[in-house]
Coordinates of C-alpha atoms in Angstrom, one line a residue:
M1 CA -39.9 -25.7 212.5
R2 CA -39.4 -25.9 216.2
R3 CA -39.6 -29.7 216.1
I4 CA -36.9 -29.8 213.5
A5 CA -34.6 -27.6 215.5
C6 CA -35.2 -29.9 218.6
L7 CA -34.5 -33.0 216.5
L8 CA -31.3 -31.5 215.1
A9 CA -30.2 -30.6 218.6
L10 CA -30.8 -34.1 219.8
C11 CA -28.9 -35.6 216.8
A12 CA -26.0 -33.2 217.5
A13 CA -25.9 -34.2 221.2
S14 CA -26.0 -37.9 220.2
I15 CA -23.1 -37.4 217.8
A16 CA -21.1 -35.5 220.3
S17 CA -21.6 -38.1 223.0
M18 CA -20.5 -40.9 220.6
G19 CA -17.4 -38.9 219.8
A20 CA -16.7 -38.4 223.5
A21 CA -17.1 -42.2 224.1
K22 CA -14.6 -43.1 221.4
P23 CA -11.4 -42.6 223.5
A24 CA -12.8 -44.9 226.2
D25 CA -13.4 -47.6 223.5
I26 CA -9.9 -47.3 222.3
C27 CA -8.6 -48.1 225.8
K28 CA -11.1 -50.8 226.6
G29 CA -9.2 -54.0 227.4
A30 CA -5.8 -52.2 227.4
P31 CA -3.1 -54.2 229.3
S32 CA -2.1 -53.1 232.8
P33 CA 0.9 -50.7 233.0
E34 CA 4.3 -52.3 232.9
E35 CA 6.7 -52.6 235.9
P36 CA 7.1 -50.8 238.2
W37 CA 3.6 -49.4 237.6
T38 CA 1.5 -52.6 237.7
S39 CA -0.4 -51.5 240.8
W40 CA -1.2 -48.0 239.3
R41 CA -4.9 -48.8 239.0
Q42 CA -5.3 -49.8 242.7
S43 CA -6.9 -47.2 244.9
G44 CA -6.1 -45.6 248.1
N45 CA -7.0 -42.1 249.2
A46 CA -5.0 -39.3 250.8
I47 CA -5.3 -35.7 251.6
A48 CA -2.1 -33.8 250.6
G49 CA -0.4 -31.9 253.5
G50 CA -0.3 -28.2 253.7
E51 CA 2.9 -28.2 255.6
S52 CA 5.7 -30.8 256.1
G53 CA 4.4 -31.9 259.5
S54 CA 1.0 -32.8 258.0
A55 CA 2.3 -34.3 254.7
A56 CA 0.5 -37.5 253.6
R57 CA 2.7 -40.6 253.5
L58 CA 3.5 -42.4 250.2
I59 CA 4.6 -46.0 250.1
L60 CA 6.6 -47.3 247.2
G61 CA 4.3 -49.2 244.8
K62 CA 1.0 -48.0 246.4
P63 CA -0.9 -45.4 244.4
V64 CA -3.3 -42.9 246.1
V65 CA -5.9 -40.6 244.7
A66 CA -4.9 -37.4 246.5
T67 CA -7.0 -34.4 247.3
L68 CA -4.8 -31.4 246.7
R69 CA -5.0 -27.9 248.3
P70 CA -5.0 -24.5 246.7
V71 CA -1.3 -23.6 246.4
S72 CA -1.8 -20.5 248.5
Q73 CA -2.5 -22.9 251.4
V74 CA 0.7 -25.0 251.0
Q75 CA 3.8 -24.1 252.9
F76 CA 6.5 -25.6 250.6
A77 CA 9.8 -26.5 252.3
M78 CA 11.5 -24.9 249.3
K79 CA 10.0 -22.8 246.6
P80 CA 8.8 -25.0 243.8
A81 CA 10.4 -24.4 240.4
K82 CA 7.0 -23.6 239.0
V83 CA 4.1 -22.1 240.9
Q84 CA 0.9 -21.0 239.1
P85 CA -1.7 -18.8 240.8
K86 CA -5.1 -20.5 241.3
S87 CA -3.5 -24.0 240.9
H88 CA -3.4 -26.9 243.4
G89 CA -0.6 -28.6 245.3
G90 CA 0.3 -30.5 248.3
L91 CA 3.0 -32.3 250.3
F92 CA 3.8 -36.0 250.7
T93 CA 6.6 -37.9 252.5
L94 CA 8.4 -41.0 251.2
A95 CA 10.8 -43.0 253.4
L96 CA 13.5 -45.1 251.7
K97 CA 15.6 -47.7 253.5
D98 CA 18.2 -47.9 250.7
S99 CA 19.3 -45.6 247.8
A100 CA 17.0 -45.9 244.8
R101 CA 16.0 -44.4 241.5
V102 CA 12.4 -43.4 242.3
G103 CA 9.8 -42.4 239.8
V104 CA 6.9 -40.2 240.8
A105 CA 3.9 -40.8 238.5
L106 CA 0.9 -38.4 238.2
S107 CA -2.4 -38.8 236.4
A108 CA -2.5 -35.1 235.4
P109 CA -0.1 -32.3 234.6
A110 CA 1.6 -30.8 237.7
W111 CA 5.1 -30.0 238.9
V112 CA 7.1 -32.5 241.1
D113 CA 9.9 -31.5 243.4
V114 CA 11.7 -33.7 246.0
V115 CA 13.3 -32.1 249.0
T116 CA 15.6 -33.8 251.6
D117 CA 17.1 -31.9 254.5
R118 CA 16.4 -28.5 252.8
N119 CA 18.1 -29.7 249.6
M120 CA 16.2 -29.9 246.3
H121 CA 16.9 -33.0 244.3
A122 CA 17.4 -32.5 240.5
S123 CA 15.3 -34.9 238.4
V124 CA 17.3 -37.3 236.3
E125 CA 14.7 -38.3 233.7
H126 CA 11.2 -37.5 232.6
G127 CA 8.6 -39.7 230.8
H128 CA 5.0 -40.9 230.7
G129 CA 3.1 -44.1 231.0
S130 CA 2.1 -46.3 228.2
E131 CA -0.9 -45.4 226.1
C132 CA -4.2 -46.0 228.0
S133 CA -2.3 -46.4 231.3
G134 CA -3.7 -43.2 232.9
I135 CA -0.1 -42.2 233.8
R136 CA 0.3 -38.7 232.4
K137 CA 3.8 -37.9 233.7
I138 CA 6.7 -39.7 235.4
V139 CA 9.6 -37.8 237.0
W140 CA 12.6 -39.8 238.1
F141 CA 15.0 -39.0 241.0
D142 CA 18.1 -40.7 242.4
L143 CA 17.4 -40.6 246.1
P144 CA 19.5 -41.6 249.1
P145 CA 18.1 -43.4 252.1
G146 CA 16.0 -41.3 254.4
V147 CA 12.7 -39.4 254.5
H148 CA 12.0 -37.2 251.5
L149 CA 9.3 -34.5 251.0
I150 CA 7.5 -34.7 247.7
Q151 CA 6.1 -31.3 246.7
I152 CA 3.3 -31.2 244.0
S153 CA 2.5 -27.8 242.6
G154 CA 0.8 -26.3 239.5
A155 CA -2.0 -28.9 239.3
S156 CA -5.1 -27.6 237.5
T157 CA -7.4 -30.1 239.3
R158 CA -8.1 -30.6 243.0
E159 CA -7.6 -34.4 242.7
I160 CA -4.7 -36.3 241.3
R161 CA -3.5 -39.9 241.3
I162 CA 0.1 -40.2 242.6
M163 CA 2.4 -43.1 243.0
A164 CA 6.1 -43.5 243.8
A165 CA 7.9 -46.5 242.5
D166 CA 11.5 -48.0 242.7
A167 CA 12.8 -48.4 239.1
N168 CA 14.1 -51.9 240.1
A169 CA 10.9 -53.1 241.9
N170 CA 9.9 -56.6 240.9
R171 CA 12.8 -56.9 238.5
L172 CA 14.6 -60.2 238.5
A173 CA 18.2 -60.0 239.7
P174 CA 20.6 -61.2 237.1
H175 CA 21.5 -64.9 237.5
V176 CA 25.1 -65.4 238.7
R177 CA 26.5 -68.7 237.5
D178 CA 28.7 -70.6 240.0
E179 CA 32.0 -71.7 238.6
D180 CA 33.4 -75.0 239.7

């Protein structure tokens, strides 16, 4: 009887592991994310800042896997729209030479705010990456030139992939025809 119970437990574990492997099989061979997210799967690492002076730097088009902090250890420049106790967060800077529509993509659920000169920017659009891309959430902002503080809050995990991208990155400019 004991052997039968052990065999049943092994069979159940095998079936469960096959079920868990199925989503990975679905995404096997999936295409790379579309522009401006084509570099999403590249890796860099960062430790999110706990105050604006120690904020990690983001570069447009360069994703990082960031280690976040408990939100109780983050001194946000402005109170985030959503703060959950026992969650994680952190601060990042992003410098822009020109005005741009910038998307901030995350691999997991969290809240994204952008602050410039003590002013909170309203998001202009929300979305997500294509299926199997690994992009869980994209929040878009219309930002002026300058240095911006990106605040992440409400993350349930200590690690998150984050990337900022210009909506027009790597897009071909429309061809202007010369008239004779």
